[in-house]
Every structure is written in C-alpha cells, then in structure tokens.
CSV table of C-alpha atoms in Angstrom, one decimal:
chain,number,residue,atom,x,y,z
Q,1,MET,CA,21.6,16.1,11.1
Q,2,PRO,CA,19.6,14.8,14.2
Q,3,ALA,CA,16.4,13.6,12.0
Q,4,THR,CA,18.6,11.5,10.0
Q,5,ARG,CA,20.2,9.3,12.9
Q,6,ARG,CA,17.4,9.0,15.2
Q,7,PHE,CA,14.5,8.3,12.1
Q,8,GLY,CA,15.7,6.6,9.2
Q,9,ILE,CA,12.9,7.6,6.8
Q,10,LEU,CA,13.4,11.2,7.6
Q,11,SER,CA,16.3,12.5,5.4
Q,12,TYR,CA,17.7,15.9,6.2
Q,13,HIS,CA,16.2,18.0,3.2
Q,14,HIS,CA,13.1,16.0,4.0
Q,15,ALA,CA,13.2,17.9,7.9
Q,16,VAL,CA,13.5,20.9,6.5
Q,17,ARG,CA,10.5,20.6,4.2
Q,18,LEU,CA,8.5,19.6,7.7
Q,19,ARG,CA,10.1,22.6,9.7
Q,20,SER,CA,9.3,25.2,6.1
Q,21,SER,CA,5.8,23.7,6.1
Q,22,HIS,CA,5.0,25.3,9.4
Q,23,GLN,CA,6.1,28.8,8.8
Q,24,THR,CA,2.9,30.0,7.7
Q,25,GLY,CA,1.6,29.5,11.3
Q,26,GLY,CA,-1.5,26.7,12.3
Q,27,PRO,CA,-5.1,26.5,11.5
Q,28,SER,CA,-7.0,30.3,11.6
Q,29,PRO,CA,-9.2,30.3,15.1
Q,30,GLU,CA,-12.4,29.2,12.5
Q,31,GLN,CA,-10.9,26.3,11.6
Q,32,SER,CA,-10.7,22.8,13.8
Q,33,ARG,CA,-8.1,20.4,13.8
Q,34,MET,CA,-8.7,16.8,12.8
Q,35,ARG,CA,-7.6,14.0,15.2
Q,36,ILE,CA,-5.8,11.1,13.6
Q,37,LEU,CA,-5.0,8.0,15.2
Q,38,LEU,CA,-2.7,6.2,13.6
Q,39,ILE,CA,-2.6,2.4,14.6
Q,40,GLY,CA,0.6,0.9,14.1
Q,41,ALA,CA,2.3,3.9,13.7
Q,42,TYR,CA,5.9,2.9,14.3
Q,43,GLY,CA,5.6,0.5,12.0
Q,44,GLN,CA,7.3,0.3,8.3
Q,45,PHE,CA,4.5,2.2,6.9
Q,46,GLY,CA,3.0,3.9,9.6
Q,47,GLN,CA,5.9,6.1,10.6
Q,48,ARG,CA,5.7,7.2,6.6
Q,49,ILE,CA,2.4,7.9,7.2
Q,50,ALA,CA,3.0,9.9,10.4
Q,51,SER,CA,5.9,11.9,9.5
Q,52,GLU,CA,4.2,13.7,6.5
Q,53,LEU,CA,0.6,14.0,7.9
Q,54,ALA,CA,2.8,15.6,11.0
Q,55,ARG,CA,3.1,18.9,9.1
Q,56,ASP,CA,-0.6,19.6,8.2
Q,57,PRO,CA,-1.4,22.3,10.4
Q,58,LEU,CA,-5.4,20.9,10.4
Q,59,LEU,CA,-4.1,17.8,11.9
Q,60,GLU,CA,-3.5,16.2,15.5
Q,61,ILE,CA,-1.5,13.1,15.3
Q,62,THR,CA,-1.8,10.1,17.8
Q,63,LEU,CA,0.6,7.8,17.3
Q,64,ALA,CA,-1.2,4.1,18.7
Q,65,GLY,CA,0.1,0.4,19.1
Q,66,ARG,CA,0.8,-2.1,21.8
Q,67,ASN,CA,4.6,-0.5,21.9
Q,68,ALA,CA,4.8,2.8,24.1
Q,69,ASP,CA,8.4,3.1,24.1
Q,70,ALA,CA,8.2,2.7,20.1
Q,71,ALA,CA,5.4,5.4,19.7
Q,72,THR,CA,7.4,7.7,22.3
Q,73,THR,CA,10.2,7.4,20.2
Q,74,LEU,CA,8.3,8.3,17.3
Q,75,GLY,CA,6.7,10.9,18.9
Q,76,ALA,CA,9.9,12.6,19.8
Q,77,THR,CA,11.7,12.3,16.6
Q,78,LEU,CA,8.5,14.0,14.9
Q,79,ARG,CA,8.6,16.9,17.5
Q,80,ASP,CA,12.2,17.5,16.4
Q,81,VAL,CA,11.6,18.2,13.0
Q,82,CYS,CA,8.9,19.5,13.3
Q,83,PRO,CA,8.1,21.4,16.3
Q,84,GLN,CA,4.3,23.0,15.8
Q,85,ALA,CA,2.7,19.6,15.4
Q,86,ARG,CA,-0.1,18.5,17.7
Q,87,ILE,CA,1.3,14.5,18.6
Q,88,SER,CA,0.0,12.3,21.3
Q,89,ILE,CA,0.2,8.8,22.3
Q,90,ALA,CA,-1.9,6.0,22.7
Q,91,ILE,CA,-1.5,2.4,24.0
Q,92,LEU,CA,-3.8,0.3,21.8
Q,93,ASP,CA,-4.6,-3.4,21.1
Q,94,VAL,CA,-6.6,-4.2,18.2
Q,95,GLU,CA,-7.4,-7.7,19.9
Q,96,SER,CA,-8.7,-5.7,22.9
Q,97,PRO,CA,-12.3,-7.0,23.7
Q,98,THR,CA,-12.9,-3.0,24.9
Q,99,LEU,CA,-11.5,-2.1,21.7
Q,100,ALA,CA,-14.7,0.0,21.0
Q,101,SER,CA,-14.8,2.0,24.2
Q,102,GLU,CA,-10.8,2.7,24.3
Q,103,LEU,CA,-11.0,3.9,20.7
Q,104,ALA,CA,-14.3,6.5,21.5
Q,105,GLN,CA,-12.3,7.8,24.3
Q,106,LEU,CA,-9.8,9.2,21.8
Q,107,THR,CA,-12.3,10.7,19.7
Q,108,PRO,CA,-10.7,10.3,16.8
Q,109,GLY,CA,-12.0,12.3,13.2
Q,110,VAL,CA,-10.2,9.4,10.8
Q,111,VAL,CA,-8.3,6.1,12.2
Q,112,ILE,CA,-5.8,4.5,10.2
Q,113,HIS,CA,-5.1,0.8,10.3
Q,114,THR,CA,-1.7,-0.2,9.2
Q,115,ALA,CA,-1.2,-3.2,11.7
Q,116,GLY,CA,-1.2,-6.1,9.6
Q,117,PRO,CA,-1.1,-8.7,8.0
Q,118,PHE,CA,-4.8,-8.6,7.2
Q,119,GLN,CA,-5.0,-12.3,5.9
Q,120,GLN,CA,-6.5,-13.0,8.9
Q,121,ARG,CA,-8.3,-10.1,10.7
Q,122,ASP,CA,-12.1,-9.3,11.0
Q,123,TYR,CA,-13.4,-5.8,10.7
Q,124,ARG,CA,-13.7,-4.7,14.5
Q,125,VAL,CA,-11.0,-2.0,14.2
Q,126,ALA,CA,-13.5,-0.4,11.4
Q,127,GLU,CA,-17.0,-1.0,13.0
Q,128,ALA,CA,-15.6,0.7,16.3
Q,129,ALA,CA,-14.3,3.5,14.6
Q,130,LEU,CA,-17.7,4.1,12.9
Q,131,ALA,CA,-19.4,3.4,15.9
Q,132,CYS,CA,-17.7,6.3,17.8
Q,133,GLY,CA,-18.0,8.6,14.6
Q,134,ALA,CA,-14.6,8.3,12.6
Q,135,HIS,CA,-13.8,7.7,9.3
Q,136,TYR,CA,-11.7,4.7,8.7
Q,137,ILE,CA,-8.5,4.1,6.6
Q,138,ASP,CA,-6.6,0.5,6.2
Q,139,LEU,CA,-3.6,-0.3,4.3
Q,140,ALA,CA,-4.8,-3.8,3.6
Q,141,ASP,CA,-3.3,-6.1,0.6
Q,142,ALA,CA,-5.6,-8.9,1.8
Q,143,ARG,CA,-7.8,-9.7,-0.9
Q,144,GLU,CA,-10.9,-11.1,0.7
Q,145,PHE,CA,-10.8,-8.2,3.5
Q,146,VAL,CA,-10.6,-5.4,0.9
Q,147,ALA,CA,-13.0,-6.8,-1.2
Q,148,GLY,CA,-15.3,-7.5,1.7
Q,149,ILE,CA,-15.3,-4.2,3.0
Q,150,ASP,CA,-18.5,-3.2,1.4
Q,151,ARG,CA,-20.5,-5.4,3.8
Q,152,LEU,CA,-20.0,-2.0,6.2
Q,153,ASP,CA,-21.9,0.4,3.4
Q,154,ALA,CA,-25.0,0.5,5.3
Q,155,SER,CA,-23.2,1.0,8.7
Q,156,ALA,CA,-20.9,3.7,7.1
Q,157,ARG,CA,-23.8,5.8,5.2
Q,158,ALA,CA,-25.7,5.4,8.5
Q,159,HIS,CA,-23.0,7.3,9.9
Q,160,GLY,CA,-21.9,9.6,7.3
Q,161,ARG,CA,-18.5,8.3,7.6
Q,162,TRP,CA,-16.0,6.7,5.0
Q,163,ALA,CA,-14.5,3.1,5.5
Q,164,ILE,CA,-12.3,2.6,2.7
Q,165,SER,CA,-10.0,-0.8,2.4
Q,166,GLY,CA,-7.0,-1.3,0.8
Q,167,ALA,CA,-5.0,2.1,0.7
Q,168,SER,CA,-2.0,1.1,-0.8
Q,169,THR,CA,0.0,0.4,-3.6
Q,170,VAL,CA,-2.8,-2.2,-4.4
Q,171,PRO,CA,-5.6,-1.4,-5.3
Q,172,GLY,CA,-5.5,2.5,-4.4
Q,173,LEU,CA,-2.2,3.2,-6.6
Q,174,SER,CA,-3.0,0.6,-9.1
Q,175,ALA,CA,-6.6,1.5,-9.6
Q,176,ALA,CA,-5.4,5.5,-10.0
Q,177,VAL,CA,-2.9,4.2,-12.6
Q,178,ILE,CA,-6.0,2.5,-14.7
Q,179,ALA,CA,-8.2,6.0,-14.2
Q,180,ALA,CA,-6.1,8.2,-15.6
Q,181,HIS,CA,-5.6,6.5,-18.5
Q,182,ILE,CA,-9.0,4.6,-19.3
Q,183,HIS,CA,-9.7,7.6,-21.4
Q,184,GLU,CA,-7.6,5.7,-24.0
Q,185,PHE,CA,-9.5,2.9,-24.4
Q,186,ALA,CA,-12.7,1.8,-25.9
Q,187,GLU,CA,-12.7,-1.2,-24.1
Q,188,LEU,CA,-10.0,-2.2,-21.4
Q,189,HIS,CA,-9.6,-6.0,-22.0
Q,190,SER,CA,-5.9,-6.8,-19.7
Q,191,VAL,CA,-4.4,-5.4,-17.0
Q,192,GLU,CA,-1.0,-6.9,-16.1
Q,193,SER,CA,0.9,-5.2,-12.8
Q,194,ALA,CA,4.5,-6.3,-11.3
Q,195,ILE,CA,6.1,-4.9,-8.1
Q,196,SER,CA,10.0,-5.4,-7.5
Q,197,PRO,CA,11.3,-3.8,-4.5
Q,198,GLY,CA,14.9,-2.7,-4.2
Q,199,ASN,CA,17.0,-5.7,-2.2
Q,200,ARG,CA,18.5,-2.6,0.3
Q,201,THR,CA,15.0,-1.5,0.8
Q,202,ALA,CA,14.2,-1.8,4.6
Q,203,ARG,CA,10.8,-4.7,4.9
Q,204,GLY,CA,9.2,-5.8,7.6
Q,205,LEU,CA,7.3,-8.6,9.6
Q,206,ALA,CA,3.7,-7.9,8.6
Q,207,THR,CA,4.5,-7.6,4.6
Q,208,THR,CA,6.7,-10.7,5.0
Q,209,LYS,CA,3.8,-12.8,6.7
Q,210,ALA,CA,1.2,-11.7,3.7
Q,211,ILE,CA,3.5,-12.5,1.3
Q,212,LEU,CA,4.6,-16.0,2.5
Q,213,GLY,CA,1.1,-16.5,3.4
Q,214,TYR,CA,0.3,-17.4,0.0
Q,215,VAL,CA,3.2,-18.5,-1.7
Q,216,GLY,CA,2.0,-22.2,-3.0
Q,217,GLN,CA,-1.7,-21.6,-2.6
Q,218,PRO,CA,-4.2,-21.7,-5.1
Q,219,PHE,CA,-6.5,-19.0,-5.6
Q,220,PRO,CA,-9.0,-17.6,-8.2
Q,221,ALA,CA,-8.0,-15.2,-11.2
Q,222,LEU,CA,-9.2,-14.1,-14.4
Q,223,VAL,CA,-6.9,-15.2,-17.0
Q,224,ASP,CA,-6.9,-15.2,-20.6
Q,225,GLY,CA,-11.2,-14.5,-20.6
Q,226,ARG,CA,-11.9,-17.5,-17.9
Q,227,TRP,CA,-11.6,-17.6,-14.5
Q,228,GLN,CA,-8.8,-20.2,-13.5
Q,229,VAL,CA,-7.0,-21.7,-10.3
Q,230,VAL,CA,-3.4,-20.4,-10.3
Q,231,HIS,CA,-1.0,-20.6,-7.3
Q,232,GLY,CA,1.3,-18.4,-5.5
Q,233,TRP,CA,5.1,-17.3,-6.3
Q,234,GLN,CA,4.3,-19.5,-9.8
Q,235,SER,CA,4.4,-18.5,-13.3
Q,236,LEU,CA,7.6,-17.0,-13.3
Q,237,ARG,CA,8.3,-13.8,-15.5
Q,238,ARG,CA,11.0,-11.3,-16.1
Q,239,ILE,CA,10.0,-7.9,-16.6
Q,240,HIS,CA,12.6,-5.8,-18.7
Q,241,LEU,CA,12.8,-2.3,-17.6
Q,242,PRO,CA,14.8,0.6,-19.1
Q,243,ARG,CA,17.9,1.5,-17.7
Q,244,MET,CA,17.6,-1.4,-15.0
Q,245,ALA,CA,18.4,-5.1,-15.2
Q,246,GLY,CA,15.7,-7.2,-15.8
Q,247,ARG,CA,13.6,-8.5,-13.1
Q,248,TRP,CA,12.3,-12.0,-12.3
Q,249,VAL,CA,8.5,-11.6,-10.7
Q,250,ALA,CA,5.8,-14.7,-9.7
Q,251,ARG,CA,2.1,-14.3,-9.3
Q,252,CYS,CA,0.4,-12.9,-5.8
Q,253,ASP,CA,-3.1,-12.9,-4.3
Q,254,VAL,CA,-3.8,-9.4,-4.1
Q,255,PRO,CA,-7.5,-7.3,-4.0
Q,256,ASP,CA,-6.7,-6.0,-7.7
Q,257,LEU,CA,-7.5,-9.7,-8.2
Q,258,SER,CA,-11.1,-9.2,-7.5
Q,259,VAL,CA,-11.5,-5.4,-7.4
Q,260,LEU,CA,-10.5,-4.5,-10.8
Q,261,PRO,CA,-12.3,-7.1,-12.6
Q,262,ALA,CA,-15.5,-6.1,-10.4
Q,263,ARG,CA,-14.9,-2.3,-11.5
Q,264,TYR,CA,-14.0,-2.7,-15.2
Q,265,PRO,CA,-16.2,-4.9,-16.7
Q,266,HIS,CA,-14.7,-5.3,-20.4
Q,267,LEU,CA,-11.6,-7.0,-18.5
Q,268,ARG,CA,-10.5,-10.4,-20.0
Q,269,HIS,CA,-7.5,-10.8,-18.1
Q,270,CYS,CA,-6.5,-9.3,-14.7
Q,271,ASP,CA,-2.7,-10.4,-13.4
Q,272,PHE,CA,-0.3,-9.5,-10.7
Q,273,ARG,CA,3.4,-10.4,-10.2
Q,274,ALA,CA,6.0,-9.6,-7.4
Q,275,GLY,CA,9.5,-10.7,-7.2
Q,276,LEU,CA,12.5,-10.2,-4.8
Q,277,GLU,CA,15.4,-8.6,-6.3
Q,278,LEU,CA,18.0,-11.2,-5.3
Q,279,ARG,CA,17.6,-14.3,-7.4
Q,280,ARG,CA,18.7,-16.7,-4.8
Q,281,MET,CA,15.9,-15.1,-2.5
Q,282,HIS,CA,13.4,-14.9,-5.5
Q,283,PHE,CA,14.1,-18.7,-6.6
Q,284,GLY,CA,14.7,-20.0,-3.2
Q,285,LEU,CA,11.1,-19.0,-2.3
Q,286,TRP,CA,9.7,-20.1,-5.9
Q,287,LEU,CA,11.0,-23.6,-5.0
Q,288,ALA,CA,9.1,-23.9,-1.5
Q,289,SER,CA,6.2,-23.0,-3.4
Q,290,TRP,CA,6.2,-26.2,-5.0
Q,291,LEU,CA,6.5,-27.8,-1.9
Q,292,VAL,CA,3.5,-26.1,-0.5
Q,293,ARG,CA,1.7,-27.0,-3.6
Q,294,VAL,CA,2.0,-30.5,-3.5
Q,295,GLY,CA,1.4,-30.9,0.3
Q,296,VAL,CA,4.7,-31.5,1.6
Q,297,MET,CA,4.7,-28.2,3.7
Q,298,PRO,CA,1.5,-27.0,4.8
Q,299,GLY,CA,2.8,-23.2,4.5
Q,300,LEU,CA,5.6,-20.9,4.9
Q,301,ALA,CA,3.7,-17.5,7.2
Q,302,ARG,CA,5.1,-19.8,10.5
Q,303,TRP,CA,8.3,-19.3,9.1
Q,304,ALA,CA,8.3,-15.4,8.9
Q,305,ARG,CA,10.8,-14.6,11.3
Q,306,PRO,CA,13.7,-16.9,10.5
Q,307,LEU,CA,13.3,-16.3,6.7
Q,308,LEU,CA,13.1,-12.4,7.6
Q,309,ARG,CA,16.5,-12.6,9.1
Q,310,ILE,CA,17.8,-14.1,6.1
Q,311,SER,CA,16.8,-12.0,3.9
Q,312,GLU,CA,18.2,-9.0,6.0
Q,313,ALA,CA,21.7,-10.8,6.0
Q,314,TRP,CA,21.7,-10.6,2.3
Q,315,GLN,CA,20.4,-7.1,2.9
Q,316,SER,CA,23.7,-5.4,1.9
Q,317,THR,CA,23.6,-6.6,-1.7
Q,318,GLY,CA,21.2,-5.6,-4.6
Q,319,SER,CA,20.1,-2.1,-5.0
Q,320,ASP,CA,18.2,0.1,-3.1
Q,321,THR,CA,15.9,0.9,-6.2
Q,322,GLY,CA,12.3,-0.6,-6.5
Q,323,VAL,CA,9.9,-0.2,-9.1
Q,324,MET,CA,6.5,-1.0,-10.3
Q,325,THR,CA,4.9,-1.3,-14.0
Q,326,VAL,CA,1.1,-1.6,-15.0
Q,327,GLU,CA,0.5,-2.4,-18.1
Q,328,MET,CA,-2.8,-1.9,-19.4
Q,329,ARG,CA,-4.2,-3.6,-22.9
Q,330,GLY,CA,-7.2,-3.3,-25.2
Q,331,LEU,CA,-9.2,-1.8,-27.9
Q,332,ASP,CA,-8.7,2.4,-28.9
Q,333,ARG,CA,-11.8,4.5,-30.2
Q,334,HIS,CA,-11.1,3.3,-33.5
Q,335,GLY,CA,-11.2,-0.7,-32.6
Q,336,ARG,CA,-7.3,-1.1,-33.0
Q,337,PRO,CA,-4.6,-3.0,-30.1
Q,338,LYS,CA,-4.0,-0.4,-27.6
Q,339,ARG,CA,-1.2,-0.8,-25.1
Q,340,VAL,CA,-0.1,1.6,-22.3
Q,341,THR,CA,2.6,1.1,-20.0
Q,342,TRP,CA,2.9,3.1,-17.0
Q,343,GLN,CA,5.8,2.4,-14.5
Q,344,ILE,CA,6.9,4.2,-11.3
Q,345,VAL,CA,10.7,4.0,-10.0
Q,346,ALA,CA,11.8,4.4,-6.2
Q,347,SER,CA,15.1,5.5,-5.5
Q,348,ASP,CA,17.6,5.6,-2.4
Q,349,GLY,CA,15.1,3.1,-0.7
Q,350,SER,CA,12.5,5.6,-0.9
Q,351,GLY,CA,10.1,2.3,-2.0
Q,352,PRO,CA,8.2,1.8,1.1
Q,353,GLN,CA,6.9,5.7,0.7
Q,354,ILE,CA,4.7,4.4,-2.0
Q,355,PRO,CA,2.5,2.2,-0.1
Q,356,ALA,CA,2.4,4.7,2.8
Q,357,THR,CA,0.9,7.8,-0.2
Q,358,ALA,CA,-2.9,6.7,-0.4
Q,359,ALA,CA,-3.8,6.9,3.4
Q,360,VAL,CA,-2.0,10.1,3.7
Q,361,VAL,CA,-4.0,11.6,0.6
Q,362,LEU,CA,-7.1,10.4,2.2
Q,363,ALA,CA,-6.6,11.5,5.4
Q,364,ARG,CA,-6.1,15.1,4.2
Q,365,LYS,CA,-9.0,15.2,1.6
Q,366,LEU,CA,-11.3,14.3,5.0
Q,367,ALA,CA,-9.2,17.0,7.2
Q,368,HIS,CA,-10.0,19.0,4.3
Q,369,GLY,CA,-13.5,18.0,3.4
Q,370,GLU,CA,-13.0,16.8,0.1
Q,371,LEU,CA,-15.0,13.7,0.4
Q,372,PRO,CA,-18.4,14.1,1.1
Q,373,ASP,CA,-21.0,11.6,2.0
Q,374,GLY,CA,-19.9,8.6,3.1
Q,375,GLY,CA,-19.9,4.4,2.6
Q,376,ALA,CA,-17.7,1.4,2.8
Q,377,ARG,CA,-15.8,0.1,-0.3
Q,378,PRO,CA,-12.3,-0.6,-1.5
Q,379,CYS,CA,-9.7,2.1,-2.2
Q,380,VAL,CA,-11.1,2.8,-5.6
Q,381,ASP,CA,-12.0,6.6,-7.3
Q,382,PHE,CA,-11.0,8.3,-4.4
Q,383,PHE,CA,-8.0,10.5,-5.4
Q,384,THR,CA,-6.6,11.0,-8.6
Q,385,LEU,CA,-3.2,9.6,-10.1
Q,386,ALA,CA,-1.8,13.5,-10.4
Q,387,GLU,CA,-3.0,13.9,-6.9
Q,388,PHE,CA,-0.9,10.7,-5.3
Q,389,MET,CA,2.4,11.9,-7.3
Q,390,GLN,CA,1.9,15.3,-5.9
Q,391,ALA,CA,2.1,13.8,-1.9
Q,392,LEU,CA,5.3,12.0,-3.3
Q,393,ALA,CA,7.0,15.7,-4.1
Q,394,GLY,CA,10.3,16.0,-2.6
Q,395,PHE,CA,11.1,11.9,-2.4
Q,396,PRO,CA,13.2,10.3,-5.3
Q,397,ILE,CA,10.4,8.5,-6.6
Q,398,ALA,CA,9.6,9.2,-10.8
Q,399,ALA,CA,6.3,7.9,-12.9
Q,400,SER,CA,6.9,7.5,-16.8
Q,401,THR,CA,4.2,6.4,-19.4
Q,402,ALA,CA,4.8,4.7,-22.6
Q,403,ARG,CA,2.8,3.8,-25.6
Q,404,PRO,CA,4.5,1.3,-27.8
Q,405,ARG,CA,3.2,1.0,-31.2
C-alpha cells in the first residue's frame, strides 16, 4: 500500500477507486481536457482536491505553489495511484508582481486558489484568472473577502467566466444545506451552525492563522432580530450530539454571517460557532480571547506557529471524528414553529475532505459545461446538497437530518 505510506490522505481503498475509474479510458477525440491550475496544491486542502480531480479524464491538473519539491512529490504520488492522470508542476507565487503574465502562460481553464489565509488578501489572483480567460474558485473563509467578491462581477460577466469565493464548508456547504431544506419553511427565521473537528485530525497553519485572527476581536452578527457586536471565540455553548460526547463551541467570524442574511431576507438570527475537542485547548483559547478583547494583547495570529506546534503535541489524544451541525428554525406552511437540524459526521480523520469538496464539485461542473453564463459571487446556489454528498461517496462521512417536534 505505497499510497498510504507516501501520501497520508490517500487510503488504500481510495487508491483502488482512482485506478478503477480510469479503466474506461480517457476522453473521446471530440472532447478536450480542461486544465485546472491548483494553487497551494500540496497544502491541507489542496492535496485532497488534487487527489479527487486527478481521476477525471476530462481534466489536466497543474500543481502550483512556491515549493517545487512538495509539488513534485505530490505529483509523483498522484501518478502512482492514477497512472493515466495528466499532471504537471508549476512554480507560482501569488504575491509575485508578474503573477498575471505567469498565470496566462500556464493557460488554465480553471484556477483554484487554496493558499490562505485570505483575511489580508486582495483579488489579484481572481483578476489574473479572469484576464487570461479562466474561471476562478477559492476556498476563502474570510468574511469580507467572500462577501466582496461581487466587485468583480462586471469583469467576470464580460469574460463569460465565473469567480466563485468561499467554495468550502462555509458558505459552500452550509448554503447547500439550507437550500435543501428551505422548502419546509414558509419563513426561515434562524440559522445556527457549528463545527467541531476531531483533535486527531490533520491541521494546517493557514487555518490556524485564520481562526486566531478573530479570537477576541469584535464583529457584527445578526442576533435575536438585530445586528449586534459580538466577539470571536466567546459566547460559549455546548452542543450535544447523538452517540458522541458533547462538545464546546464559541463564536467565529465567517462569511455566513454576511452571505446568509443577504440570501434569506426573513432571517432574524444567524450565528456560527466552532470548537476544539480538547477542553484545555478550547478554554485556553477562550481565556486568551478576553485578553485580546480588553486590550492586553493585540491579537493572536502572530503566535500561530508556536500555538500550532503546541496543539500538535497533544494530537495523540481525543478522537479523529469531526462534526458539523446546521440548525434551522422558522415557520412551516401552516404558520407553526418548525425546527430542522442537519448533521454531518466525519470519521477516521476524514474531516478535512469536507471543506475540500465544494471546489471539486465546481471544477467538475465547469469542465462538463454545467455552469453556463458567468459572474462573481459567493459560493451559494452552485450545487445541491445531494451533489456535494455524492462527491464524498467512498469516505467515512455520513449526514442525517432530524426534525424535533
């Protein structure tokens, strides 16, 4: 099982699935391959996206980033498990002043940008992608970045291409969950979501920086019918899960807080929380949030590397099971209170596959011509929940819906 040893995210059964998918051969002569340029390909989520897209006979994958050795190693592993895959390597720095010309020389059909954190980024990669005639997808979880992508709408429409931001768990998956259940409501009044990864699940520096960036910091949220100022990693709550121990979660600043109220005008409450499975880590971060809030500390993002190392030292404890819940409340067609709770559970450390999947679904749709027209907007209404879950088939990930009376 060489794939398991060399590339941790590819289990043996998954490698077999990659091989078997190519037994029918490549694209027919009248079909041309679309080139996917994957920026940050060897990162936490990029490698998962690459491993899924490599088995599609309509795609060529260019693994891009600043680290040539990491990209080359990933490419060799993907070729081992998928011999017919078309894979190339490109050295690319998104901060380069010549990014636009470098991107154009690679002639991509789709650019997938995974190199976060996006909190301090501008739209230069998206603009460069559109300028060279490519679609653009990113995995941004930065609220202002995702909500502001529509400033590129006129350019995207002029090029007949899509610029889609937030193709991740939020708002990509969360929006699909709501869309799948909205028909049960005459009015949707409240959405509360929470994510708690298993402690033994792999973690990355970019995600760590993104989380620490809003710990203790103020941000607006639609709470109990009005916009209020809340603070990152505060307002503790314990969520109770079937057949699992309860987990603590706290408020986070994510795109949903802007995107969902704009999408659903009847919303009176939109809240999002996340948590760390180990209490020492969760409550340690909660205590630190107060130091930031009262001004003793300016922020925690600068300590991302040492804090990540500390968390990795404790990675052998806890579980490898992650969970996400989305609770929707409102009125049904008869004017009665209605509550629907959707939950997804990822076992065996498969949790990071969830935020990687929206980009996979979108890339396949674009390659197969299933997303006509063009424009720039957050990742809302581009795919169904059923399509998302189908892309996760073969992973130890299961979803369920409860309708408590």
